[in-house]
Short mmCIF file of C-alpha atoms and ligand atoms in Angstrom, two decimals:
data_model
loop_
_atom_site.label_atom_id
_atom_site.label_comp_id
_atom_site.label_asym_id
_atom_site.label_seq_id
_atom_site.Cartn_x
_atom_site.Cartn_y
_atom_site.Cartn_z
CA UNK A 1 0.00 0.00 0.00
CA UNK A 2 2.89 2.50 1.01
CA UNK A 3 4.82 1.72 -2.22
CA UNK A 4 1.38 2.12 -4.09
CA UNK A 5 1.47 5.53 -2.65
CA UNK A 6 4.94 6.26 -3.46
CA UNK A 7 4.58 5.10 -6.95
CA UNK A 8 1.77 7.64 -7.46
CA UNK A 9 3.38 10.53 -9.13
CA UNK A 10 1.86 13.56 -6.93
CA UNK A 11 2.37 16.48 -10.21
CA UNK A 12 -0.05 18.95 -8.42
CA UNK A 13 2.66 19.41 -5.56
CA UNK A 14 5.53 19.70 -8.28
CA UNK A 15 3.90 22.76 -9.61
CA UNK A 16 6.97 25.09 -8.87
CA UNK A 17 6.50 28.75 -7.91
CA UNK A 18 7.82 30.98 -10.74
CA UNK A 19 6.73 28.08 -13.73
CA UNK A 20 4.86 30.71 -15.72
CA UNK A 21 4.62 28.25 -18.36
CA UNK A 22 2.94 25.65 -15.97
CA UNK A 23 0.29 28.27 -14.75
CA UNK A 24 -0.76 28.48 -18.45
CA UNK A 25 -1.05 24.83 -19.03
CA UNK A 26 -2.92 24.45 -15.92
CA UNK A 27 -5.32 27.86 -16.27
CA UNK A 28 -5.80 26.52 -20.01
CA UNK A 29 -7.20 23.03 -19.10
CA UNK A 30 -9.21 24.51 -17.12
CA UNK A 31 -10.37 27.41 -19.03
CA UNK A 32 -10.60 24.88 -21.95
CA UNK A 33 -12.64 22.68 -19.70
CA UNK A 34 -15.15 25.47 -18.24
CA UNK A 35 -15.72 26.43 -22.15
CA UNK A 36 -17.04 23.46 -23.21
CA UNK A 37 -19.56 23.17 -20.55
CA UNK A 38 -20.61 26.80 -21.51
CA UNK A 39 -21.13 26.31 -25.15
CA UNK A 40 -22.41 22.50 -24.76
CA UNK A 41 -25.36 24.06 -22.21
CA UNK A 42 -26.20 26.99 -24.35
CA UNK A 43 -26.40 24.94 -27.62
CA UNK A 44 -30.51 24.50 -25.75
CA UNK A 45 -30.60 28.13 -26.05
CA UNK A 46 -30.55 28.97 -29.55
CA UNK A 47 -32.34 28.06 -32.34
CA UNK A 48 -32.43 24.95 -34.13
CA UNK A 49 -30.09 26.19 -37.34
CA UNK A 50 -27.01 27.08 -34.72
CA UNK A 51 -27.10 24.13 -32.98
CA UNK A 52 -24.38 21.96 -34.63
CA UNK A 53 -22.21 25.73 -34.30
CA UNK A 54 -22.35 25.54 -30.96
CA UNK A 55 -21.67 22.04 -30.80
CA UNK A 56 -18.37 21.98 -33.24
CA UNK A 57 -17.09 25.16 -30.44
CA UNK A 58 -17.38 22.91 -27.62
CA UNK A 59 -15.79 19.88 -29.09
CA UNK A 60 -12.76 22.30 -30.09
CA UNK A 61 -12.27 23.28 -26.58
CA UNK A 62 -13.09 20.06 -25.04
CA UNK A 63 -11.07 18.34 -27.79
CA UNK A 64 -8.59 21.05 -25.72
CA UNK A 65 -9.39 20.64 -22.42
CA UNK A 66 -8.54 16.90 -22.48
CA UNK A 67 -5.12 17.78 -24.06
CA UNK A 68 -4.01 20.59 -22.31
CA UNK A 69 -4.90 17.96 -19.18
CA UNK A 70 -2.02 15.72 -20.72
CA UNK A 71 0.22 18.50 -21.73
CA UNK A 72 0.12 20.12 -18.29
CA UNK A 73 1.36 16.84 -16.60
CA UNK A 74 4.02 16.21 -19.72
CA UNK A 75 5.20 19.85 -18.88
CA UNK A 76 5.43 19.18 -15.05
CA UNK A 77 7.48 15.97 -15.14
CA UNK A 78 10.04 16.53 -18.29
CA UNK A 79 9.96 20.44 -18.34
CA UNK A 80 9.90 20.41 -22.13
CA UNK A 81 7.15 21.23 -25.11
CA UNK A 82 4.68 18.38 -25.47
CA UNK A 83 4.87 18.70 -29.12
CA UNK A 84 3.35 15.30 -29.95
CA UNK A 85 0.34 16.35 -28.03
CA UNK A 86 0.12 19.72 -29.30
CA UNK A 87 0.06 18.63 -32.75
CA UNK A 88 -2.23 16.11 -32.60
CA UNK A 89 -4.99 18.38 -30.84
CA UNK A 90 -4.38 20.86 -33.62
CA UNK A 91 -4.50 18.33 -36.41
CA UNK A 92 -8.16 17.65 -34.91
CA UNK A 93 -9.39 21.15 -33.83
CA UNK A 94 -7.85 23.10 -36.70
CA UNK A 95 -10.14 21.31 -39.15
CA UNK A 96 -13.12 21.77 -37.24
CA UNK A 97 -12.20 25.52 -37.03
CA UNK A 98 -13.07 25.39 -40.85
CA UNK A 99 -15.91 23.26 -40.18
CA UNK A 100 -17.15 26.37 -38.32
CA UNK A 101 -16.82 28.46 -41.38
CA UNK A 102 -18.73 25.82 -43.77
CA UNK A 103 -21.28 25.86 -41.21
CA UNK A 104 -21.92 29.37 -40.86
CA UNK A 105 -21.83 29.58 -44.85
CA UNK A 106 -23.77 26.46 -45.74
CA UNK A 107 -27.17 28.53 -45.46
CA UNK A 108 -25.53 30.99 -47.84
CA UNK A 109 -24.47 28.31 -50.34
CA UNK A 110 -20.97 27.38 -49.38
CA UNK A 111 -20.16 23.57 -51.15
CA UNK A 112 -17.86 20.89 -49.34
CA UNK A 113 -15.11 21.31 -51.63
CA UNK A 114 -14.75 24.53 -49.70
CA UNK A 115 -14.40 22.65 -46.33
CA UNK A 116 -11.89 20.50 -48.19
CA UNK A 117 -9.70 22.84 -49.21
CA UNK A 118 -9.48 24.54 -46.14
CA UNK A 119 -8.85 21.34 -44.31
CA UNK A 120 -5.99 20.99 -47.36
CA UNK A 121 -4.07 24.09 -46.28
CA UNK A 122 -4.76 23.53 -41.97
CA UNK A 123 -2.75 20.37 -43.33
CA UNK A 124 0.09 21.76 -45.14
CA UNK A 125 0.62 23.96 -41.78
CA UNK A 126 0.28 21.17 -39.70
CA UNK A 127 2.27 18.63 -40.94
CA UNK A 128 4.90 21.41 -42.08
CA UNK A 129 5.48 22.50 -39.15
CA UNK A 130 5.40 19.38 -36.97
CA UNK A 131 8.35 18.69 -39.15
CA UNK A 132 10.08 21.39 -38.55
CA UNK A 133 10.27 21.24 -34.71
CA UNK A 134 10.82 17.75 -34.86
CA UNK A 135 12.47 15.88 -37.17
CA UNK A 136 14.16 18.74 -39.47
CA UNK A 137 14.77 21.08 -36.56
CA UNK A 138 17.88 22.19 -37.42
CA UNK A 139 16.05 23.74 -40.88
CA UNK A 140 13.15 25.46 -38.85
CA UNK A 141 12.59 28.45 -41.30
CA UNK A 142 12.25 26.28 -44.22
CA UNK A 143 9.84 24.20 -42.40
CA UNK A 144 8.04 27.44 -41.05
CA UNK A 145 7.86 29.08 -44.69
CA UNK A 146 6.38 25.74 -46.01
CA UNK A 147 3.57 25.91 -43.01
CA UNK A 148 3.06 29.18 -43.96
CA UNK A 149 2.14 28.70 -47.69
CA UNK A 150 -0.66 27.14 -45.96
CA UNK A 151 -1.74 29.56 -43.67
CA UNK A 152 -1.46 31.76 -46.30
CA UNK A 153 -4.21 29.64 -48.28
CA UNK A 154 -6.74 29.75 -45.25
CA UNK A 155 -6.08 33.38 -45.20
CA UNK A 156 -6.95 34.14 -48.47
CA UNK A 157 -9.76 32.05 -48.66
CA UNK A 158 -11.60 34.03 -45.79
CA UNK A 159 -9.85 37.38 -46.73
CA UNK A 160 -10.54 37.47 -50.68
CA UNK A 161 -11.32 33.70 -51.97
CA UNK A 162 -15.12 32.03 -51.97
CA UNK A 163 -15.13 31.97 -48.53
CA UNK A 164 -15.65 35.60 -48.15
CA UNK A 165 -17.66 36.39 -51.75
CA UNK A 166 -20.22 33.99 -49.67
CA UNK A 167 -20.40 36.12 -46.54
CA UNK A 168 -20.54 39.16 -48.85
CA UNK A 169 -23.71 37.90 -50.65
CA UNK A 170 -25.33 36.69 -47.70
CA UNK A 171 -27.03 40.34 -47.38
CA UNK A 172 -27.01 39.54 -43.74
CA UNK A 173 -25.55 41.91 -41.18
CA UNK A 174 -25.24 40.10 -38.50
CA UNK A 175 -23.76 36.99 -40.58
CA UNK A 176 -21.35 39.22 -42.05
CA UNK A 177 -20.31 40.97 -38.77
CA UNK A 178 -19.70 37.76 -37.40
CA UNK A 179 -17.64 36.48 -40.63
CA UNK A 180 -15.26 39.46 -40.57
CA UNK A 181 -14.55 39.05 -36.64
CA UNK A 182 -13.39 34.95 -37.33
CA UNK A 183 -11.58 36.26 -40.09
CA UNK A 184 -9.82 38.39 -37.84
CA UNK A 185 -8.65 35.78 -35.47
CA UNK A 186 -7.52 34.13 -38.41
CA UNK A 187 -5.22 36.97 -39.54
CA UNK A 188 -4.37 38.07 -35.76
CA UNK A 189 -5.28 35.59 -33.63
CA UNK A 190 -3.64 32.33 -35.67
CA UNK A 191 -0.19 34.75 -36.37
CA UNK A 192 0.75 34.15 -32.76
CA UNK A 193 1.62 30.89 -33.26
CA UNK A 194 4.88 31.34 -35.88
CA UNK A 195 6.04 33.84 -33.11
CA UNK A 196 6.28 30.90 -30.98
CA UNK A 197 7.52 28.81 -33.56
CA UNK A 198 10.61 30.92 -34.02
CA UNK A 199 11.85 30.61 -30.85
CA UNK A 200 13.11 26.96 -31.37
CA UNK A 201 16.70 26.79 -29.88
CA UNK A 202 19.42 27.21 -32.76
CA UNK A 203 17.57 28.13 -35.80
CA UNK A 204 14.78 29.71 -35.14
CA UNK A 205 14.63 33.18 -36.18
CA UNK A 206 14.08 34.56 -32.51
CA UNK A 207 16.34 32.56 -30.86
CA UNK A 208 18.53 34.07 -28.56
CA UNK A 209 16.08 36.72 -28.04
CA UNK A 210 13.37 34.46 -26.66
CA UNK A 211 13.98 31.85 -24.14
CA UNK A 212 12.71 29.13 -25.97
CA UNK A 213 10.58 27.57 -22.93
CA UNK A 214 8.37 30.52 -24.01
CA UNK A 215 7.19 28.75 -27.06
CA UNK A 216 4.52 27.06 -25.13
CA UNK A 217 3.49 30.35 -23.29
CA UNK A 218 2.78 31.47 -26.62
CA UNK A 219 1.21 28.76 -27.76
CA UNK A 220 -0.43 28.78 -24.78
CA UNK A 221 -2.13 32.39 -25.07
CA UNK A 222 -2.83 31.21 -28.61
CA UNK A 223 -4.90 28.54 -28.10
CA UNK A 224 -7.36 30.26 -25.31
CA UNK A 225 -7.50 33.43 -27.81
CA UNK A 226 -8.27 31.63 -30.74
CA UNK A 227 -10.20 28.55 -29.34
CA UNK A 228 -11.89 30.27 -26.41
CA UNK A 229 -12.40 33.08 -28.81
CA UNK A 230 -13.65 31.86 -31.46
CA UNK A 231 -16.08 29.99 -30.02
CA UNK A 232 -17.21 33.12 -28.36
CA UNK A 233 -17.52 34.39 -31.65
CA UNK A 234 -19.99 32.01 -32.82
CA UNK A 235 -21.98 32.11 -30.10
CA UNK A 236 -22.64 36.12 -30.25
CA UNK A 237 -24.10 35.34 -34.03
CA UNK A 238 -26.12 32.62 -32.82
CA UNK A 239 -27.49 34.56 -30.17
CA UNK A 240 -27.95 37.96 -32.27
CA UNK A 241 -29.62 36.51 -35.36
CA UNK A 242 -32.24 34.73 -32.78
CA UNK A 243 -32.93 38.47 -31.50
CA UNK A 244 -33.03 40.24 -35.02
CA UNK A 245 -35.63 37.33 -35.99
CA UNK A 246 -37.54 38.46 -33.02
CA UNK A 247 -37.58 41.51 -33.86
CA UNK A 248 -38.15 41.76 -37.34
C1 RET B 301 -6.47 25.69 -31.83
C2 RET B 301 -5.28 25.72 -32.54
C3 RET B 301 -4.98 26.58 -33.56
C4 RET B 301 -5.93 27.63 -34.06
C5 RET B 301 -3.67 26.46 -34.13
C6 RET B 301 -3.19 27.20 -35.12
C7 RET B 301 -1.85 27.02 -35.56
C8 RET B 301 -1.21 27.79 -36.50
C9 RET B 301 -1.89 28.90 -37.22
C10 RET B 301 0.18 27.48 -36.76
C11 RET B 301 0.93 28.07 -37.69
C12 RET B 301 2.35 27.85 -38.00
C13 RET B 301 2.89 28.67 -39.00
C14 RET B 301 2.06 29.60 -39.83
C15 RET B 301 4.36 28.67 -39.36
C16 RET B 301 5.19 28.00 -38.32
C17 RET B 301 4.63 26.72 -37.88
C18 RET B 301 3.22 26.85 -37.25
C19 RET B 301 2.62 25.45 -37.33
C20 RET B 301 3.38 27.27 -35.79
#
């Protein structure tokens, strides 16, 4: 029974003052956590149409919450990035991010092939630049500019491609509102993470002026923005078209 004890590994008490890093990872499970239970409750409170919105948000934050839970204790015991982890909860909630935007733009005539291509580009950046802090470390910025070829593809899709010539003939307001704020986060909101990205020890760009243990603080900040944000996002249309139906 002792040794039971002994054996358990206690990473709550090896939280150390002064592990900035390790407050994130903890406040973002739990922020990722809370988030989901927000958005899966209120997904009874709007109409029928924004249902499967509201339900795509709180996967992507409780797709989060369960690996931020696995990335916090990762952190705690070896003091390093989880990349594995990270990657894999981006190669899932990434994608859904552009489910979000087929959904909102389905009513308005958006097509699959849409979804797909966006998917195609999240990809690109994915894979790209899972490669470059892993395997081909040492040749980071080629990596990087690869992953950003397709970020650049997601961007123009919602900046100038179909994407946003869907929102712009939607002749709805608050659809359109809505459309420009996620399209935002896209441009602002996902350009957080290649600052991050550059601090990788040795080639990356900002090494030497970053520590590079603040790569996950940045991704960290990143991923409650843009996932806790987002969400929020989608939730605000839901909400506001219900209203302007009432009170047309
Ligand atoms: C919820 C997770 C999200 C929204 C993750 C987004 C990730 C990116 C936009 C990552 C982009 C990258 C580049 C554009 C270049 C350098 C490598 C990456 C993968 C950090």
């Amino acid at each position: 029974m002792e040794s039971l004890l002994a054996a358990k590994p206690l990473f709550l008490a090896s939280l150390q003052s002064g592990d900035y890093v390790g407050f994130t990872f903890f406040i973002g499970s739990m922020a990722m956590m809370a988030a989901s239970v927000f958005f899966f409750f209120e997904m009874n409170n709007v109409e029928g149409k924004w249902r499967t919105s509201l339900l795509v948000s709180g996967l992507i934050t409780f797709i989060a919450a369960v690996h931020y839970y696995y990335m916090r204790d990762f952190w705690i015991e070896n003091g390093t990035s989880p990349t594995e982890l990270r990657y894999i909860d981006w190669i899932l909630t990434v994608p859904l991010m552009c489910v979000e935007f087929y959904l909102i733009l389905k009513a308005f005539g958006a097509k699959i092939g849409l979804l797909w291509k966006m998917i195609f580009y999240s990809l690109i950046m994915l894979v790209a630049g899972y490669l470059g802090e892993t395997v081909f470390r040492d040749s980071s910025p080629l990596w990087g500019f690869i992953s950003t070829i397709g970020y650049v593809g997601i961007l123009y899709e919602v900046w100038f491609g179909s994407a946003k010539k869907l929102a712009d003939g939607s002749n709805d307001p608050v659809l359109q509102r809505a459309f420009k704020t996620l399209a935002w986060f896209v441009f602002a909101g996902w350009a957080i993470y290649p600052i991050g990205y550059m601090t990788i020890e040795g080639s990356g760009w900002l090494s030497g002026v970053l520590a590079s243990s603040s790569m996950d603080l940045i991704y960290n900040i990143g991923d409650a923005v843009n996932k806790i944000g987002f969400g929020l996002v989608i939730y605000s249309l839901a909400v506001a078209s219900k209203s302007s139906v009432a009170t047309a």
